[in-house]
Structures are given as C-alpha cells and as structure tokens.
Amino acid sequence: MDMLDEPAEKPKDDADVRVGRRVRALRLERRLSLAELAARAGVSIGALSQIERGMSSLRVKVIWPLAAALDIEPSALIADGDEAVNDLYCVRADKRRSIPVKSEGIAKALLSPPGATLTGMLVTVEAGGGTAEAYAHAGHEFGYVLSGEVELVVDSTRYGLKIGDSFAFKSTLLHAFRNPGTEQCQILWVNTTKRSEVRDGT
C-alpha cells in the first residue's frame, strides 16, 4: 500500500501545511477539482486531500507527477517561506501577477488570490492612456480611484472621476475608460468575472 494512502497520525508540520496550502492554491488557480488533479497526477483523492490539508508530507515520488499535472517546476511546490509564489488567502505585494491587456498605457495587476470569488485588480493608467474601444462581458464591477483622474464611460454616459471617487455598474453595459490628466492614475478595481475574462477589449 502506498504510504500516502495510510491515515496520517503525526501532528501537522508547518512545512507540510505550507506545501499543502500551495498545492491547493495552485489547483484552485487552474480551476481543477480534487478528483481531476488526483487523476492527472496519478494519486488517490484521499492522498491528495491529506497533502493539501498538511496531514501528509509530499513524497519525492509524488512531487514530479504533481508538478507536471499543475504545469509548474517541482521546486515551486517545495519552496520555503518567502520563496512561495502562491497562497490560498493572501497575495504579497511583490508577488502580484499581471493580467494581459490589449490597450496602450494600461497595466492590470491581480490582487486577489487564486481561490477568490471576486477578481481584485490594481489598474494603472498612464497619462493619455485608455481602452482602445468600449467593451462588455458578464458580471459586475466596482472601482475606487486611488490617484490621478479617470474618465469613465458606461452605457454612453461619461463620468469624470478623481481621487476618492468610486463607481459600480453591470459589466454587461458597454464601458471604457481613459486618463485625461497629465499624471498616472491608479484604480482599485473589483470584478465578479474570472481574471481570464477581465482583460480589456474582450
């Protein structure tokens, strides 16, 4: 019997807990169920569940197939402390990932962790930058202007927003935005759609 399939009797080890949370975060980030990832990696659902809960150590013979199933380097699973690139509930300031955008002068950094229902972003718009065209998609949006100014167009209505102003609307309405000022603008933007669907212009 594979030792991973045996009930874990030892107390949780901090390193095992960190690795387990990392595996779970990566799985959720890829929208995989426990059963799907277990099948891809060739381990039992129970074994994978124990690993994610920090009840079982990640054995050497499991690291490689599990990393392959998650499409990452094995070292990413066992990195210690600050080397960890994923967390289930938090995103470190220096670990933010970029979301691709089509328009010039716009950058979007992902603020929400892999398993979050909401997609939180830090949207940076350079002076004169903005969306190439109005777009719409499923979901709802909320935003808060952190710095600079932004011109927001929702359903053909224009709104001039400055520091401290906020907004919310249905994402199904055609919307666009640009920075009409001379300084960089930053917006805390929250969307209910998946991060793969929030790139502008889609």
mmCIF file of C-alpha atoms in Angstrom:
data_model
loop_
_atom_site.group_PDB
_atom_site.id
_atom_site.type_symbol
_atom_site.label_atom_id
_atom_site.label_comp_id
_atom_site.label_asym_id
_atom_site.label_seq_id
_atom_site.Cartn_x
_atom_site.Cartn_y
_atom_site.Cartn_z
ATOM 1 C CA MET A 1 0.000 0.000 0.000
ATOM 2 C CA ASP A 2 1.239 3.467 -0.800
ATOM 3 C CA MET A 3 2.179 5.254 2.411
ATOM 4 C CA LEU A 4 0.286 8.303 1.176
ATOM 5 C CA ASP A 5 -2.954 6.292 1.381
ATOM 6 C CA GLU A 6 -2.448 5.479 5.052
ATOM 7 C CA PRO A 7 -4.172 7.639 7.690
ATOM 8 C CA ALA A 8 -1.850 10.339 8.956
ATOM 9 C CA GLU A 9 -1.278 10.073 12.677
ATOM 10 C CA LYS A 10 1.504 12.563 13.094
ATOM 11 C CA PRO A 11 0.787 16.171 14.106
ATOM 12 C CA LYS A 12 0.769 18.739 11.330
ATOM 13 C CA ASP A 13 4.199 20.057 10.402
ATOM 14 C CA ASP A 14 4.443 23.745 9.463
ATOM 15 C CA ALA A 15 6.337 22.895 6.272
ATOM 16 C CA ASP A 16 3.707 20.332 5.279
ATOM 17 C CA VAL A 17 0.932 22.849 5.912
ATOM 18 C CA ARG A 18 2.651 25.467 3.739
ATOM 19 C CA VAL A 19 3.168 22.973 0.912
ATOM 20 C CA GLY A 20 -0.408 21.741 1.210
ATOM 21 C CA ARG A 21 -1.821 25.256 1.001
ATOM 22 C CA ARG A 22 0.383 25.923 -2.014
ATOM 23 C CA VAL A 23 -0.868 22.796 -3.797
ATOM 24 C CA ARG A 24 -4.474 23.731 -3.065
ATOM 25 C CA ALA A 25 -3.943 27.312 -4.249
ATOM 26 C CA LEU A 26 -2.375 26.125 -7.499
ATOM 27 C CA ARG A 27 -5.202 23.649 -8.032
ATOM 28 C CA LEU A 28 -7.859 26.308 -7.491
ATOM 29 C CA GLU A 29 -5.980 28.725 -9.730
ATOM 30 C CA ARG A 30 -6.276 26.190 -12.536
ATOM 31 C CA ARG A 31 -9.946 25.536 -11.776
ATOM 32 C CA LEU A 32 -9.310 21.843 -11.078
ATOM 33 C CA SER A 33 -11.314 19.700 -8.690
ATOM 34 C CA LEU A 34 -9.561 17.444 -6.193
ATOM 35 C CA ALA A 35 -10.532 14.424 -8.296
ATOM 36 C CA GLU A 36 -9.269 15.977 -11.543
ATOM 37 C CA LEU A 37 -5.845 16.853 -10.160
ATOM 38 C CA ALA A 38 -5.531 13.464 -8.431
ATOM 39 C CA ALA A 39 -6.275 11.705 -11.734
ATOM 40 C CA ARG A 40 -3.743 13.827 -13.626
ATOM 41 C CA ALA A 41 -1.028 13.202 -11.043
ATOM 42 C CA GLY A 42 -1.829 9.501 -10.664
ATOM 43 C CA VAL A 43 -2.508 9.634 -6.914
ATOM 44 C CA SER A 44 -5.618 8.833 -4.933
ATOM 45 C CA ILE A 45 -8.079 11.553 -3.976
ATOM 46 C CA GLY A 46 -7.517 10.708 -0.318
ATOM 47 C CA ALA A 47 -3.756 11.063 -0.666
ATOM 48 C CA LEU A 48 -4.064 14.422 -2.387
ATOM 49 C CA SER A 49 -6.559 15.608 0.223
ATOM 50 C CA GLN A 50 -4.118 14.708 3.001
ATOM 51 C CA ILE A 51 -1.330 16.615 1.254
ATOM 52 C CA GLU A 52 -3.479 19.718 0.833
ATOM 53 C CA ARG A 53 -4.517 19.618 4.500
ATOM 54 C CA GLY A 54 -0.917 19.295 5.645
ATOM 55 C CA MET A 55 -1.607 15.859 7.123
ATOM 56 C CA SER A 56 0.904 14.093 4.882
ATOM 57 C CA SER A 57 4.325 15.069 3.575
ATOM 58 C CA LEU A 58 4.841 15.453 -0.153
ATOM 59 C CA ARG A 59 6.905 12.376 -1.056
ATOM 60 C CA VAL A 60 9.642 12.635 -3.660
ATOM 61 C CA LYS A 61 7.878 10.200 -5.992
ATOM 62 C CA VAL A 62 4.753 12.393 -5.939
ATOM 63 C CA ILE A 63 6.437 15.792 -6.444
ATOM 64 C CA TRP A 64 7.269 15.248 -10.128
ATOM 65 C CA PRO A 65 3.877 13.957 -11.359
ATOM 66 C CA LEU A 66 2.038 16.521 -9.250
ATOM 67 C CA ALA A 67 4.179 19.367 -10.584
ATOM 68 C CA ALA A 68 3.639 18.103 -14.139
ATOM 69 C CA ALA A 69 -0.121 17.955 -13.554
ATOM 70 C CA LEU A 70 -0.034 21.581 -12.362
ATOM 71 C CA ASP A 71 2.324 22.607 -15.187
ATOM 72 C CA ILE A 72 4.969 24.048 -12.859
ATOM 73 C CA GLU A 73 8.528 23.295 -11.845
ATOM 74 C CA PRO A 74 8.813 20.850 -8.899
ATOM 75 C CA SER A 75 10.773 23.473 -6.944
ATOM 76 C CA ALA A 76 7.676 25.695 -6.899
ATOM 77 C CA LEU A 77 5.908 23.134 -4.710
ATOM 78 C CA ILE A 78 8.562 22.894 -2.042
ATOM 79 C CA ALA A 79 9.906 26.471 -1.880
ATOM 80 C CA ASP A 80 10.235 27.730 1.685
ATOM 81 C CA GLY A 81 8.904 30.868 3.289
ATOM 82 C CA ASP A 82 9.197 33.978 1.117
ATOM 83 C CA GLU A 83 10.053 31.854 -1.907
ATOM 84 C CA ALA A 84 6.460 30.652 -2.089
ATOM 85 C CA VAL A 85 4.739 32.184 -5.090
ATOM 86 C CA ASN A 86 1.180 31.226 -4.229
ATOM 87 C CA ASP A 87 -1.037 31.491 -1.178
ATOM 88 C CA LEU A 88 -4.650 30.483 -0.702
ATOM 89 C CA TYR A 89 -5.833 33.663 1.034
ATOM 90 C CA CYS A 90 -3.181 36.350 0.531
ATOM 91 C CA VAL A 91 -1.220 37.983 -2.286
ATOM 92 C CA ARG A 92 2.104 39.563 -1.303
ATOM 93 C CA ALA A 93 2.874 42.954 -2.805
ATOM 94 C CA ASP A 94 5.952 41.624 -4.600
ATOM 95 C CA LYS A 95 4.160 38.516 -5.905
ATOM 96 C CA ARG A 96 1.390 40.172 -7.917
ATOM 97 C CA ARG A 97 0.754 38.764 -11.378
ATOM 98 C CA SER A 98 -0.047 40.837 -14.427
ATOM 99 C CA ILE A 99 -3.257 40.462 -16.430
ATOM 100 C CA PRO A 100 -2.763 40.869 -20.200
ATOM 101 C CA VAL A 101 -4.442 43.910 -21.769
ATOM 102 C CA LYS A 102 -4.782 44.994 -25.378
ATOM 103 C CA SER A 103 -4.740 48.766 -24.953
ATOM 104 C CA GLU A 104 -1.717 51.040 -24.669
ATOM 105 C CA GLY A 105 -0.912 52.765 -21.380
ATOM 106 C CA ILE A 106 -2.865 50.359 -19.166
ATOM 107 C CA ALA A 107 -1.479 47.788 -16.728
ATOM 108 C CA LYS A 108 -3.521 45.429 -14.546
ATOM 109 C CA ALA A 109 -2.050 43.622 -11.531
ATOM 110 C CA LEU A 110 -4.005 40.797 -9.924
ATOM 111 C CA LEU A 111 -4.688 41.457 -6.226
ATOM 112 C CA SER A 112 -6.967 38.523 -5.400
ATOM 113 C CA PRO A 113 -5.632 35.044 -4.523
ATOM 114 C CA PRO A 114 -6.315 32.001 -6.740
ATOM 115 C CA GLY A 115 -9.419 30.706 -4.967
ATOM 116 C CA ALA A 116 -11.187 34.057 -4.597
ATOM 117 C CA THR A 117 -14.713 34.505 -5.956
ATOM 118 C CA LEU A 118 -14.000 38.146 -6.786
ATOM 119 C CA THR A 119 -11.212 39.378 -9.070
ATOM 120 C CA GLY A 120 -9.424 42.308 -7.450
ATOM 121 C CA MET A 121 -7.055 44.362 -9.589
ATOM 122 C CA LEU A 122 -4.787 47.370 -9.327
ATOM 123 C CA VAL A 123 -5.365 49.168 -12.640
ATOM 124 C CA THR A 124 -2.711 51.688 -13.632
ATOM 125 C CA VAL A 125 -3.469 54.096 -16.487
ATOM 126 C CA GLU A 126 -0.697 56.313 -17.793
ATOM 127 C CA ALA A 127 -1.438 59.906 -18.825
ATOM 128 C CA GLY A 128 -3.278 59.783 -22.133
ATOM 129 C CA GLY A 129 -3.737 56.018 -21.925
ATOM 130 C CA GLY A 130 -7.035 54.199 -22.090
ATOM 131 C CA THR A 131 -9.052 51.358 -23.577
ATOM 132 C CA ALA A 132 -8.917 51.030 -27.352
ATOM 133 C CA GLU A 133 -12.692 50.653 -27.523
ATOM 134 C CA ALA A 134 -15.748 50.099 -25.351
ATOM 135 C CA TYR A 135 -16.312 46.502 -24.280
ATOM 136 C CA ALA A 136 -18.715 44.390 -22.206
ATOM 137 C CA HIS A 137 -18.760 40.980 -20.531
ATOM 138 C CA ALA A 138 -20.605 39.071 -17.841
ATOM 139 C CA GLY A 139 -20.525 40.168 -14.190
ATOM 140 C CA HIS A 140 -20.458 43.322 -12.076
ATOM 141 C CA GLU A 141 -17.717 45.867 -11.376
ATOM 142 C CA PHE A 142 -16.669 48.205 -8.586
ATOM 143 C CA GLY A 143 -13.832 50.698 -8.583
ATOM 144 C CA TYR A 144 -12.176 53.275 -6.328
ATOM 145 C CA VAL A 145 -9.800 55.930 -7.683
ATOM 146 C CA LEU A 146 -6.579 55.849 -5.647
ATOM 147 C CA SER A 147 -4.667 58.530 -7.523
ATOM 148 C CA GLY A 148 -4.906 60.770 -10.569
ATOM 149 C CA GLU A 149 -8.092 61.077 -12.576
ATOM 150 C CA VAL A 150 -10.038 58.888 -14.963
ATOM 151 C CA GLU A 151 -12.804 59.417 -17.481
ATOM 152 C CA LEU A 152 -15.207 56.500 -17.291
ATOM 153 C CA VAL A 153 -17.812 55.840 -19.972
ATOM 154 C CA VAL A 154 -20.674 53.495 -19.084
ATOM 155 C CA ASP A 155 -23.560 52.932 -21.484
ATOM 156 C CA SER A 156 -22.591 56.083 -23.472
ATOM 157 C CA THR A 157 -22.554 58.306 -20.357
ATOM 158 C CA ARG A 158 -19.252 59.980 -19.388
ATOM 159 C CA TYR A 159 -18.094 60.409 -15.796
ATOM 160 C CA GLY A 160 -15.067 62.413 -14.686
ATOM 161 C CA LEU A 161 -13.623 60.796 -11.555
ATOM 162 C CA LYS A 162 -10.825 61.944 -9.240
ATOM 163 C CA ILE A 163 -9.095 60.698 -6.077
ATOM 164 C CA GLY A 164 -11.616 59.249 -3.636
ATOM 165 C CA ASP A 165 -14.398 58.828 -6.199
ATOM 166 C CA SER A 166 -15.844 55.367 -6.762
ATOM 167 C CA PHE A 167 -18.145 53.592 -9.189
ATOM 168 C CA ALA A 168 -20.124 50.389 -9.754
ATOM 169 C CA PHE A 169 -22.041 49.028 -12.736
ATOM 170 C CA LYS A 170 -23.096 45.864 -14.555
ATOM 171 C CA SER A 171 -20.303 44.565 -16.760
ATOM 172 C CA THR A 172 -22.820 43.780 -19.497
ATOM 173 C CA LEU A 173 -23.061 47.524 -20.210
ATOM 174 C CA LEU A 174 -20.593 48.812 -22.777
ATOM 175 C CA HIS A 175 -17.811 50.576 -20.873
ATOM 176 C CA ALA A 176 -14.452 52.215 -21.482
ATOM 177 C CA PHE A 177 -12.012 54.413 -19.564
ATOM 178 C CA ARG A 178 -9.052 56.693 -20.143
ATOM 179 C CA ASN A 179 -6.737 59.005 -18.244
ATOM 180 C CA PRO A 180 -7.312 62.587 -19.441
ATOM 181 C CA GLY A 181 -4.801 64.037 -16.982
ATOM 182 C CA THR A 182 -1.061 64.598 -17.017
ATOM 183 C CA GLU A 183 -0.257 62.197 -14.168
ATOM 184 C CA GLN A 184 -0.564 58.462 -13.740
ATOM 185 C CA CYS A 185 -3.903 57.180 -12.465
ATOM 186 C CA GLN A 186 -4.414 54.132 -10.252
ATOM 187 C CA ILE A 187 -7.732 52.420 -9.573
ATOM 188 C CA LEU A 188 -8.643 49.646 -7.167
ATOM 189 C CA TRP A 189 -10.925 47.604 -9.424
ATOM 190 C CA VAL A 190 -13.055 44.625 -8.363
ATOM 191 C CA ASN A 191 -14.786 42.365 -10.864
ATOM 192 C CA THR A 192 -17.028 39.335 -10.382
ATOM 193 C CA THR A 193 -15.764 37.600 -13.524
ATOM 194 C CA LYS A 194 -12.761 35.319 -13.781
ATOM 195 C CA ARG A 195 -9.418 37.010 -14.353
ATOM 196 C CA SER A 196 -9.174 35.431 -17.828
ATOM 197 C CA GLU A 197 -12.288 37.403 -18.801
ATOM 198 C CA VAL A 198 -11.358 40.821 -17.456
ATOM 199 C CA ARG A 199 -8.623 41.778 -19.907
ATOM 200 C CA ASP A 200 -9.792 44.925 -21.644
ATOM 201 C CA GLY A 201 -11.175 44.873 -25.133
ATOM 202 C CA THR A 202 -12.705 41.388 -24.859
#
